[in-house]
Amino acid sequence: MTSRKKLIAGNWKMNKTSADAVTLVKDLLLEVGKTTDVDIVVCPPFTALESVGKLLNGTLVKLGAQNMHPEKNGAFTGEISAEMLRALYAGYVILGHSERRSYFAESDAFINQKVIAALKNQLRPILCVGETLAERESGATLKVVQTQLEAGLEGVGKDLAPSLVIAYEPVWAIGTGKVATTAQAQEVHAFIRSLLVKLFGEPVAQKLRILYGGSMKPANAPELLAQADIDGGLIGGASLESRSFVELIRAAAAAK
Ligand code: PGA
């Protein structure tokens, strides 16, 4: 099996002012700024990207955004383009998060446009997929994940595919304290990998990171990260405090 470097990404959601963000990132850099065996990404709100980006410049910790608009520029009040993110040295962007899908009615087609725009601008999309509780209970998990994944990646060629990161986030596990069992998570991760093989071929699919997200905490991370197809985490709540985020990074380093 190809060994994939684990990736731990913090999704701060709508939390932290620019000043709070700077405090947190300074703590993180002291603790894990020299970590080379795990890729680390922080995704602050737009208003803190510049201040956090300045601190991260020249370090091993990478900057990510939580969303973007697919168009280059224009009359899209309240939106931010890939080019604007690149100008702040963002390297990653979370796309298709379930909160965007449900609260802001983002469709697979719209998310797909963003994925393409991100890749064209050298931003690595972290494409999120995952089922609701009702979908899991009705046995539709794999179908939902397949639809979201295939629609989200439509038109992505083998040339740009190596920049992708996928996050499996069961909606019922996000911010709820309910974590998927390792077997539930691994089953979906392996399924996602099999879809990636079909889309991009075995060598590319074996290199892509598939993150788990949904109430990942230092206590449950080691078991999840030990699964064959779980290559890291997309962390919400536990990324808002340096201690728990650092512990997750250490768990990923230990699991490799
Ligand atoms: P959580 O969020 O870790 O707070 O469950 C994960 C996410 O939404 O990315």
PDB file of C-alpha atoms and ligand atoms in Angstrom:
ATOM      1  CA  MET A   1       0.000   0.000   0.000  1.00  0.00           C
ATOM      2  CA  THR A   2       1.223   3.483  -0.821  1.00  0.00           C
ATOM      3  CA  SER A   3       1.876   5.398   2.345  1.00  0.00           C
ATOM      4  CA  ARG A   4       0.098   8.706   2.461  1.00  0.00           C
ATOM      5  CA  LYS A   5       1.223  11.551   4.682  1.00  0.00           C
ATOM      6  CA  LYS A   6      -1.561  12.329   7.119  1.00  0.00           C
ATOM      7  CA  LEU A   7      -3.252  15.706   6.895  1.00  0.00           C
ATOM      8  CA  ILE A   8      -4.956  17.495   9.793  1.00  0.00           C
ATOM      9  CA  ALA A   9      -7.047  20.516   8.806  1.00  0.00           C
ATOM     10  CA  GLY A  10      -8.795  22.880  11.209  1.00  0.00           C
ATOM     11  CA  ASN A  11     -12.124  24.290  10.069  1.00  0.00           C
ATOM     12  CA  TRP A  12     -12.736  27.219  12.384  1.00  0.00           C
ATOM     13  CA  LYS A  13     -16.138  27.981  10.837  1.00  0.00           C
ATOM     14  CA  MET A  14     -17.555  31.368  11.979  1.00  0.00           C
ATOM     15  CA  ASN A  15     -15.300  31.636  15.001  1.00  0.00           C
ATOM     16  CA  LYS A  16     -12.459  33.958  16.038  1.00  0.00           C
ATOM     17  CA  THR A  17     -11.718  37.567  15.274  1.00  0.00           C
ATOM     18  CA  SER A  18      -8.484  38.331  13.501  1.00  0.00           C
ATOM     19  CA  ALA A  19      -6.828  39.054  16.885  1.00  0.00           C
ATOM     20  CA  ASP A  20      -8.066  35.762  18.406  1.00  0.00           C
ATOM     21  CA  ALA A  21      -6.859  33.927  15.326  1.00  0.00           C
ATOM     22  CA  VAL A  22      -3.374  35.362  15.681  1.00  0.00           C
ATOM     23  CA  THR A  23      -3.194  34.212  19.307  1.00  0.00           C
ATOM     24  CA  LEU A  24      -4.232  30.677  18.403  1.00  0.00           C
ATOM     25  CA  VAL A  25      -1.854  30.407  15.457  1.00  0.00           C
ATOM     26  CA  LYS A  26       1.087  31.693  17.504  1.00  0.00           C
ATOM     27  CA  ASP A  27       0.418  28.920  20.028  1.00  0.00           C
ATOM     28  CA  LEU A  28       0.163  26.345  17.268  1.00  0.00           C
ATOM     29  CA  LEU A  29       3.409  27.421  15.656  1.00  0.00           C
ATOM     30  CA  LEU A  30       5.243  27.101  18.972  1.00  0.00           C
ATOM     31  CA  GLU A  31       3.946  23.574  19.453  1.00  0.00           C
ATOM     32  CA  VAL A  32       3.864  22.095  15.955  1.00  0.00           C
ATOM     33  CA  GLY A  33       5.545  24.670  13.688  1.00  0.00           C
ATOM     34  CA  LYS A  34       8.379  22.246  12.937  1.00  0.00           C
ATOM     35  CA  THR A  35       6.231  19.184  12.304  1.00  0.00           C
ATOM     36  CA  THR A  36       7.224  17.547   9.041  1.00  0.00           C
ATOM     37  CA  ASP A  37       5.545  14.151   9.307  1.00  0.00           C
ATOM     38  CA  VAL A  38       1.974  15.502   9.199  1.00  0.00           C
ATOM     39  CA  ASP A  39       0.577  18.154   6.847  1.00  0.00           C
ATOM     40  CA  ILE A  40      -1.226  20.837   8.862  1.00  0.00           C
ATOM     41  CA  VAL A  41      -3.779  23.287   7.481  1.00  0.00           C
ATOM     42  CA  VAL A  42      -5.774  25.967   9.293  1.00  0.00           C
ATOM     43  CA  CYS A  43      -8.903  27.466   7.752  1.00  0.00           C
ATOM     44  CA  PRO A  44      -9.846  30.697   9.540  1.00  0.00           C
ATOM     45  CA  PRO A  45     -12.774  32.888   8.522  1.00  0.00           C
ATOM     46  CA  PHE A  46     -12.072  35.254   5.596  1.00  0.00           C
ATOM     47  CA  THR A  47     -11.497  38.208   7.932  1.00  0.00           C
ATOM     48  CA  ALA A  48      -8.524  36.470   9.568  1.00  0.00           C
ATOM     49  CA  LEU A  49      -6.894  35.023   6.447  1.00  0.00           C
ATOM     50  CA  GLU A  50      -4.499  37.877   5.956  1.00  0.00           C
ATOM     51  CA  SER A  51      -3.262  38.107   9.556  1.00  0.00           C
ATOM     52  CA  VAL A  52      -2.938  34.336   9.867  1.00  0.00           C
ATOM     53  CA  GLY A  53      -1.300  34.089   6.436  1.00  0.00           C
ATOM     54  CA  LYS A  54       1.389  36.563   7.482  1.00  0.00           C
ATOM     55  CA  LEU A  55       2.199  34.451  10.533  1.00  0.00           C
ATOM     56  CA  LEU A  56       2.274  31.231   8.539  1.00  0.00           C
ATOM     57  CA  ASN A  57       4.446  32.624   5.762  1.00  0.00           C
ATOM     58  CA  GLY A  58       7.629  30.553   5.607  1.00  0.00           C
ATOM     59  CA  THR A  59       6.357  27.921   8.063  1.00  0.00           C
ATOM     60  CA  LEU A  60       5.201  24.374   7.431  1.00  0.00           C
ATOM     61  CA  VAL A  61       1.602  25.118   8.458  1.00  0.00           C
ATOM     62  CA  LYS A  62      -0.600  25.914   5.470  1.00  0.00           C
ATOM     63  CA  LEU A  63      -3.446  28.370   5.066  1.00  0.00           C
ATOM     64  CA  GLY A  64      -6.885  27.357   3.831  1.00  0.00           C
ATOM     65  CA  ALA A  65     -10.204  29.132   3.265  1.00  0.00           C
ATOM     66  CA  GLN A  66     -13.642  27.780   4.112  1.00  0.00           C
ATOM     67  CA  ASN A  67     -15.376  28.635   0.853  1.00  0.00           C
ATOM     68  CA  MET A  68     -15.024  30.658  -2.343  1.00  0.00           C
ATOM     69  CA  HIS A  69     -17.001  31.691  -5.411  1.00  0.00           C
ATOM     70  CA  PRO A  70     -16.235  30.044  -8.757  1.00  0.00           C
ATOM     71  CA  GLU A  71     -16.107  33.270 -10.789  1.00  0.00           C
ATOM     72  CA  LYS A  72     -12.899  35.210 -11.173  1.00  0.00           C
ATOM     73  CA  ASN A  73     -14.415  38.562 -10.159  1.00  0.00           C
ATOM     74  CA  GLY A  74     -17.517  40.665 -10.732  1.00  0.00           C
ATOM     75  CA  ALA A  75     -20.881  41.551  -9.240  1.00  0.00           C
ATOM     76  CA  PHE A  76     -21.182  38.856  -6.566  1.00  0.00           C
ATOM     77  CA  THR A  77     -21.789  40.847  -3.404  1.00  0.00           C
ATOM     78  CA  GLY A  78     -20.287  39.248  -0.349  1.00  0.00           C
ATOM     79  CA  GLU A  79     -18.225  36.689  -2.245  1.00  0.00           C
ATOM     80  CA  ILE A  80     -14.509  35.939  -2.528  1.00  0.00           C
ATOM     81  CA  SER A  81     -12.679  34.508  -5.561  1.00  0.00           C
ATOM     82  CA  ALA A  82      -9.909  31.947  -5.892  1.00  0.00           C
ATOM     83  CA  GLU A  83      -7.603  34.676  -7.131  1.00  0.00           C
ATOM     84  CA  MET A  84      -8.203  36.715  -3.969  1.00  0.00           C
ATOM     85  CA  LEU A  85      -7.400  33.679  -1.836  1.00  0.00           C
ATOM     86  CA  ARG A  86      -4.224  32.993  -3.785  1.00  0.00           C
ATOM     87  CA  ALA A  87      -3.163  36.595  -3.243  1.00  0.00           C
ATOM     88  CA  LEU A  88      -3.228  35.862   0.503  1.00  0.00           C
ATOM     89  CA  TYR A  89      -1.162  32.700  -0.047  1.00  0.00           C
ATOM     90  CA  ALA A  90      -3.979  30.309   0.731  1.00  0.00           C
ATOM     91  CA  GLY A  91      -3.133  26.842  -0.509  1.00  0.00           C
ATOM     92  CA  TYR A  92      -6.364  25.019   0.310  1.00  0.00           C
ATOM     93  CA  VAL A  93     -10.095  25.691   0.253  1.00  0.00           C
ATOM     94  CA  ILE A  94     -12.892  23.691   1.884  1.00  0.00           C
ATOM     95  CA  LEU A  95     -15.686  23.167  -0.651  1.00  0.00           C
ATOM     96  CA  GLY A  96     -19.095  21.585  -0.320  1.00  0.00           C
ATOM     97  CA  HIS A  97     -19.162  21.511   3.465  1.00  0.00           C
ATOM     98  CA  SER A  98     -22.524  20.183   4.642  1.00  0.00           C
ATOM     99  CA  GLU A  99     -23.277  23.511   6.336  1.00  0.00           C
ATOM    100  CA  ARG A 100     -22.872  25.230   2.951  1.00  0.00           C
ATOM    101  CA  ARG A 101     -25.016  22.581   1.306  1.00  0.00           C
ATOM    102  CA  SER A 102     -27.827  22.790   3.835  1.00  0.00           C
ATOM    103  CA  TYR A 103     -27.886  26.430   5.077  1.00  0.00           C
ATOM    104  CA  PHE A 104     -26.850  28.051   1.808  1.00  0.00           C
ATOM    105  CA  ALA A 105     -28.468  25.602  -0.600  1.00  0.00           C
ATOM    106  CA  GLU A 106     -25.276  24.818  -2.475  1.00  0.00           C
ATOM    107  CA  SER A 107     -25.861  22.223  -5.176  1.00  0.00           C
ATOM    108  CA  ASP A 108     -23.431  19.615  -6.426  1.00  0.00           C
ATOM    109  CA  ALA A 109     -23.243  21.499  -9.737  1.00  0.00           C
ATOM    110  CA  PHE A 110     -22.259  24.756  -8.024  1.00  0.00           C
ATOM    111  CA  ILE A 111     -19.731  22.969  -5.828  1.00  0.00           C
ATOM    112  CA  ASN A 112     -18.297  21.370  -8.964  1.00  0.00           C
ATOM    113  CA  GLN A 113     -17.750  24.809 -10.524  1.00  0.00           C
ATOM    114  CA  LYS A 114     -15.860  25.831  -7.401  1.00  0.00           C
ATOM    115  CA  VAL A 115     -13.713  22.681  -7.449  1.00  0.00           C
ATOM    116  CA  ILE A 116     -12.719  23.382 -11.045  1.00  0.00           C
ATOM    117  CA  ALA A 117     -12.009  27.066 -10.347  1.00  0.00           C
ATOM    118  CA  ALA A 118      -9.921  26.177  -7.279  1.00  0.00           C
ATOM    119  CA  LEU A 119      -7.824  23.649  -9.191  1.00  0.00           C
ATOM    120  CA  LYS A 120      -7.253  26.087 -12.062  1.00  0.00           C
ATOM    121  CA  ASN A 121      -5.930  28.588  -9.528  1.00  0.00           C
ATOM    122  CA  GLN A 122      -3.557  26.170  -7.794  1.00  0.00           C
ATOM    123  CA  LEU A 123      -5.767  25.912  -4.727  1.00  0.00           C
ATOM    124  CA  ARG A 124      -6.240  22.419  -3.323  1.00  0.00           C
ATOM    125  CA  PRO A 125      -9.944  21.760  -2.779  1.00  0.00           C
ATOM    126  CA  ILE A 126     -10.967  19.843   0.336  1.00  0.00           C
ATOM    127  CA  LEU A 127     -14.191  18.463  -1.110  1.00  0.00           C
ATOM    128  CA  CYS A 128     -16.637  17.418   1.624  1.00  0.00           C
ATOM    129  CA  VAL A 129     -19.185  14.668   1.168  1.00  0.00           C
ATOM    130  CA  GLY A 130     -21.443  12.903   3.638  1.00  0.00           C
ATOM    131  CA  GLU A 131     -24.905  11.624   4.412  1.00  0.00           C
ATOM    132  CA  THR A 132     -27.550  12.858   6.850  1.00  0.00           C
ATOM    133  CA  LEU A 133     -28.901  10.642   9.613  1.00  0.00           C
ATOM    134  CA  ALA A 134     -32.089   9.965   7.655  1.00  0.00           C
ATOM    135  CA  GLU A 135     -30.037   8.941   4.633  1.00  0.00           C
ATOM    136  CA  ARG A 136     -27.910   6.579   6.726  1.00  0.00           C
ATOM    137  CA  GLU A 137     -30.945   5.065   8.381  1.00  0.00           C
ATOM    138  CA  SER A 138     -32.593   4.443   5.039  1.00  0.00           C
ATOM    139  CA  GLY A 139     -29.492   2.674   3.737  1.00  0.00           C
ATOM    140  CA  ALA A 140     -28.633   5.419   1.236  1.00  0.00           C
ATOM    141  CA  THR A 141     -25.177   6.350   2.592  1.00  0.00           C
ATOM    142  CA  LEU A 142     -23.041   5.005  -0.238  1.00  0.00           C
ATOM    143  CA  LYS A 143     -25.392   6.262  -2.913  1.00  0.00           C
ATOM    144  CA  VAL A 144     -25.415   9.789  -1.455  1.00  0.00           C
ATOM    145  CA  VAL A 145     -21.642   9.839  -1.119  1.00  0.00           C
ATOM    146  CA  GLN A 146     -21.207   8.547  -4.669  1.00  0.00           C
ATOM    147  CA  THR A 147     -23.516  11.200  -6.126  1.00  0.00           C
ATOM    148  CA  GLN A 148     -21.817  14.027  -4.232  1.00  0.00           C
ATOM    149  CA  LEU A 149     -18.354  12.806  -5.099  1.00  0.00           C
ATOM    150  CA  GLU A 150     -18.933  12.129  -8.791  1.00  0.00           C
ATOM    151  CA  ALA A 151     -20.915  15.334  -9.343  1.00  0.00           C
ATOM    152  CA  GLY A 152     -18.406  17.387  -7.364  1.00  0.00           C
ATOM    153  CA  LEU A 153     -15.498  16.041  -9.415  1.00  0.00           C
ATOM    154  CA  GLU A 154     -17.102  16.153 -12.836  1.00  0.00           C
ATOM    155  CA  GLY A 155     -14.675  17.373 -15.474  1.00  0.00           C
ATOM    156  CA  VAL A 156     -11.633  17.051 -13.197  1.00  0.00           C
ATOM    157  CA  GLY A 157      -8.903  15.446 -15.270  1.00  0.00           C
ATOM    158  CA  LYS A 158      -6.124  13.133 -14.166  1.00  0.00           C
ATOM    159  CA  ASP A 159      -3.679  16.006 -14.534  1.00  0.00           C
ATOM    160  CA  LEU A 160      -5.235  18.120 -11.758  1.00  0.00           C
ATOM    161  CA  ALA A 161      -6.633  15.280  -9.639  1.00  0.00           C
ATOM    162  CA  PRO A 162      -3.458  14.835  -7.559  1.00  0.00           C
ATOM    163  CA  SER A 163      -4.199  18.197  -5.877  1.00  0.00           C
ATOM    164  CA  LEU A 164      -7.519  17.003  -4.476  1.00  0.00           C
ATOM    165  CA  VAL A 165      -8.318  16.220  -0.867  1.00  0.00           C
ATOM    166  CA  ILE A 166     -11.616  14.530  -0.014  1.00  0.00           C
ATOM    167  CA  ALA A 167     -13.318  14.761   3.382  1.00  0.00           C
ATOM    168  CA  TYR A 168     -15.948  12.266   4.451  1.00  0.00           C
ATOM    169  CA  GLU A 169     -18.125  14.022   7.002  1.00  0.00           C
ATOM    170  CA  PRO A 170     -21.290  12.233   8.078  1.00  0.00           C
ATOM    171  CA  VAL A 171     -23.658  15.141   8.723  1.00  0.00           C
ATOM    172  CA  TRP A 172     -25.030  13.466  11.861  1.00  0.00           C
ATOM    173  CA  ALA A 173     -21.551  13.445  13.400  1.00  0.00           C
ATOM    174  CA  ILE A 174     -20.691  17.113  12.826  1.00  0.00           C
ATOM    175  CA  GLY A 175     -20.634  19.110  16.044  1.00  0.00           C
ATOM    176  CA  THR A 176     -22.873  16.552  17.721  1.00  0.00           C
ATOM    177  CA  GLY A 177     -20.325  14.587  19.722  1.00  0.00           C
ATOM    178  CA  LYS A 178     -21.542  11.479  17.863  1.00  0.00           C
ATOM    179  CA  VAL A 179     -18.628  10.008  16.009  1.00  0.00           C
ATOM    180  CA  ALA A 180     -18.888   7.370  13.310  1.00  0.00           C
ATOM    181  CA  THR A 181     -17.541   4.013  14.431  1.00  0.00           C
ATOM    182  CA  THR A 182     -14.221   3.139  12.891  1.00  0.00           C
ATOM    183  CA  ALA A 183     -15.953   0.429  10.852  1.00  0.00           C
ATOM    184  CA  GLN A 184     -18.602   2.849   9.559  1.00  0.00           C
ATOM    185  CA  ALA A 185     -15.967   5.410   8.626  1.00  0.00           C
ATOM    186  CA  GLN A 186     -13.532   2.938   7.060  1.00  0.00           C
ATOM    187  CA  GLU A 187     -16.310   1.396   4.969  1.00  0.00           C
ATOM    188  CA  VAL A 188     -17.158   4.755   3.405  1.00  0.00           C
ATOM    189  CA  HIS A 189     -13.512   5.773   3.021  1.00  0.00           C
ATOM    190  CA  ALA A 190     -12.702   2.536   1.191  1.00  0.00           C
ATOM    191  CA  PHE A 191     -15.752   3.085  -1.006  1.00  0.00           C
ATOM    192  CA  ILE A 192     -14.607   6.636  -1.808  1.00  0.00           C
ATOM    193  CA  ARG A 193     -11.165   5.283  -2.692  1.00  0.00           C
ATOM    194  CA  SER A 194     -12.747   2.748  -5.054  1.00  0.00           C
ATOM    195  CA  LEU A 195     -14.643   5.569  -6.780  1.00  0.00           C
ATOM    196  CA  LEU A 196     -11.429   7.580  -7.078  1.00  0.00           C
ATOM    197  CA  VAL A 197      -9.761   4.553  -8.675  1.00  0.00           C
ATOM    198  CA  LYS A 198     -12.516   4.475 -11.289  1.00  0.00           C
ATOM    199  CA  LEU A 199     -12.216   8.207 -11.928  1.00  0.00           C
ATOM    200  CA  PHE A 200      -8.468   8.692 -11.906  1.00  0.00           C
ATOM    201  CA  GLY A 201      -6.826   5.262 -11.909  1.00  0.00           C
ATOM    202  CA  GLU A 202      -5.104   3.348  -9.154  1.00  0.00           C
ATOM    203  CA  PRO A 203      -1.815   5.296  -8.852  1.00  0.00           C
ATOM    204  CA  VAL A 204      -3.559   8.682  -8.403  1.00  0.00           C
ATOM    205  CA  ALA A 205      -6.300   7.291  -6.137  1.00  0.00           C
ATOM    206  CA  GLN A 206      -3.735   5.667  -3.862  1.00  0.00           C
ATOM    207  CA  LYS A 207      -2.049   9.010  -3.334  1.00  0.00           C
ATOM    208  CA  LEU A 208      -5.142  11.089  -2.517  1.00  0.00           C
ATOM    209  CA  ARG A 209      -5.905  11.859   1.109  1.00  0.00           C
ATOM    210  CA  ILE A 210      -9.395  11.093   2.396  1.00  0.00           C
ATOM    211  CA  LEU A 211     -10.023  12.891   5.688  1.00  0.00           C
ATOM    212  CA  TYR A 212     -12.637  11.978   8.270  1.00  0.00           C
ATOM    213  CA  GLY A 213     -14.634  14.805   9.821  1.00  0.00           C
ATOM    214  CA  GLY A 214     -17.333  14.833  12.481  1.00  0.00           C
ATOM    215  CA  SER A 215     -16.583  15.128  16.202  1.00  0.00           C
ATOM    216  CA  MET A 216     -12.997  13.951  15.804  1.00  0.00           C
ATOM    217  CA  LYS A 217     -11.288  14.506  19.156  1.00  0.00           C
ATOM    218  CA  PRO A 218      -7.971  13.465  20.709  1.00  0.00           C
ATOM    219  CA  ALA A 219      -9.790  10.581  22.441  1.00  0.00           C
ATOM    220  CA  ASN A 220     -11.250   8.972  19.297  1.00  0.00           C
ATOM    221  CA  ALA A 221      -8.615  10.056  16.754  1.00  0.00           C
ATOM    222  CA  PRO A 222      -6.006   7.282  17.218  1.00  0.00           C
ATOM    223  CA  GLU A 223      -8.490   4.546  16.360  1.00  0.00           C
ATOM    224  CA  LEU A 224      -9.916   6.412  13.365  1.00  0.00           C
ATOM    225  CA  LEU A 225      -6.494   7.392  12.046  1.00  0.00           C
ATOM    226  CA  ALA A 226      -5.316   3.791  12.250  1.00  0.00           C
ATOM    227  CA  GLN A 227      -7.800   2.734   9.558  1.00  0.00           C
ATOM    228  CA  ALA A 228      -6.329   1.896   6.172  1.00  0.00           C
ATOM    229  CA  ASP A 229      -8.180   4.585   4.228  1.00  0.00           C
ATOM    230  CA  ILE A 230      -8.428   7.359   6.832  1.00  0.00           C
ATOM    231  CA  ASP A 231      -5.643   9.762   5.985  1.00  0.00           C
ATOM    232  CA  GLY A 232      -6.322  12.561   8.413  1.00  0.00           C
ATOM    233  CA  GLY A 233      -9.062  14.722   9.828  1.00  0.00           C
ATOM    234  CA  LEU A 234     -11.108  17.807   9.105  1.00  0.00           C
ATOM    235  CA  ILE A 235     -11.576  19.185  12.580  1.00  0.00           C
ATOM    236  CA  GLY A 236     -14.199  21.697  13.667  1.00  0.00           C
ATOM    237  CA  GLY A 237     -14.702  22.144  17.419  1.00  0.00           C
ATOM    238  CA  ALA A 238     -11.394  20.610  18.483  1.00  0.00           C
ATOM    239  CA  SER A 239      -9.436  22.955  16.193  1.00  0.00           C
ATOM    240  CA  LEU A 240     -10.531  26.078  18.074  1.00  0.00           C
ATOM    241  CA  GLU A 241      -8.202  25.461  20.963  1.00  0.00           C
ATOM    242  CA  SER A 242      -4.497  24.846  20.488  1.00  0.00           C
ATOM    243  CA  ARG A 243      -4.225  22.024  23.010  1.00  0.00           C
ATOM    244  CA  SER A 244      -6.749  19.708  21.367  1.00  0.00           C
ATOM    245  CA  PHE A 245      -5.614  20.570  17.835  1.00  0.00           C
ATOM    246  CA  VAL A 246      -1.999  19.861  18.755  1.00  0.00           C
ATOM    247  CA  GLU A 247      -3.023  16.545  20.318  1.00  0.00           C
ATOM    248  CA  LEU A 248      -4.775  15.599  17.084  1.00  0.00           C
ATOM    249  CA  ILE A 249      -1.660  16.432  15.081  1.00  0.00           C
ATOM    250  CA  ARG A 250       0.386  14.253  17.443  1.00  0.00           C
ATOM    251  CA  ALA A 251      -2.134  11.445  17.092  1.00  0.00           C
ATOM    252  CA  ALA A 252      -1.766  11.676  13.313  1.00  0.00           C
ATOM    253  CA  ALA A 253       2.023  11.593  13.590  1.00  0.00           C
ATOM    254  CA  ALA A 254       1.814   8.501  15.797  1.00  0.00           C
ATOM    255  CA  ALA A 255      -0.605   6.765  13.435  1.00  0.00           C
ATOM    256  CA  LYS A 256       1.482   6.992  10.318  1.00  0.00           C
TER     257      LYS A 256
HETATM  258  P1  PGA B   1     -16.727  19.029  14.241  1.00  0.00           P
HETATM  259  O1  PGA B   1     -16.824  19.666  12.762  1.00  0.00           O
HETATM  260  O2  PGA B   1     -15.309  18.517  14.378  1.00  0.00           O
HETATM  261  O3  PGA B   1     -17.011  20.181  15.162  1.00  0.00           O
HETATM  262  O4  PGA B   1     -17.719  17.946  14.313  1.00  0.00           O
HETATM  263  C1  PGA B   1     -16.213  19.076  11.653  1.00  0.00           C
HETATM  264  C2  PGA B   1     -16.526  19.867  10.412  1.00  0.00           C
HETATM  265  O5  PGA B   1     -17.656  20.347  10.269  1.00  0.00           O
HETATM  266  O6  PGA B   1     -15.674  20.022   9.521  1.00  0.00           O
END
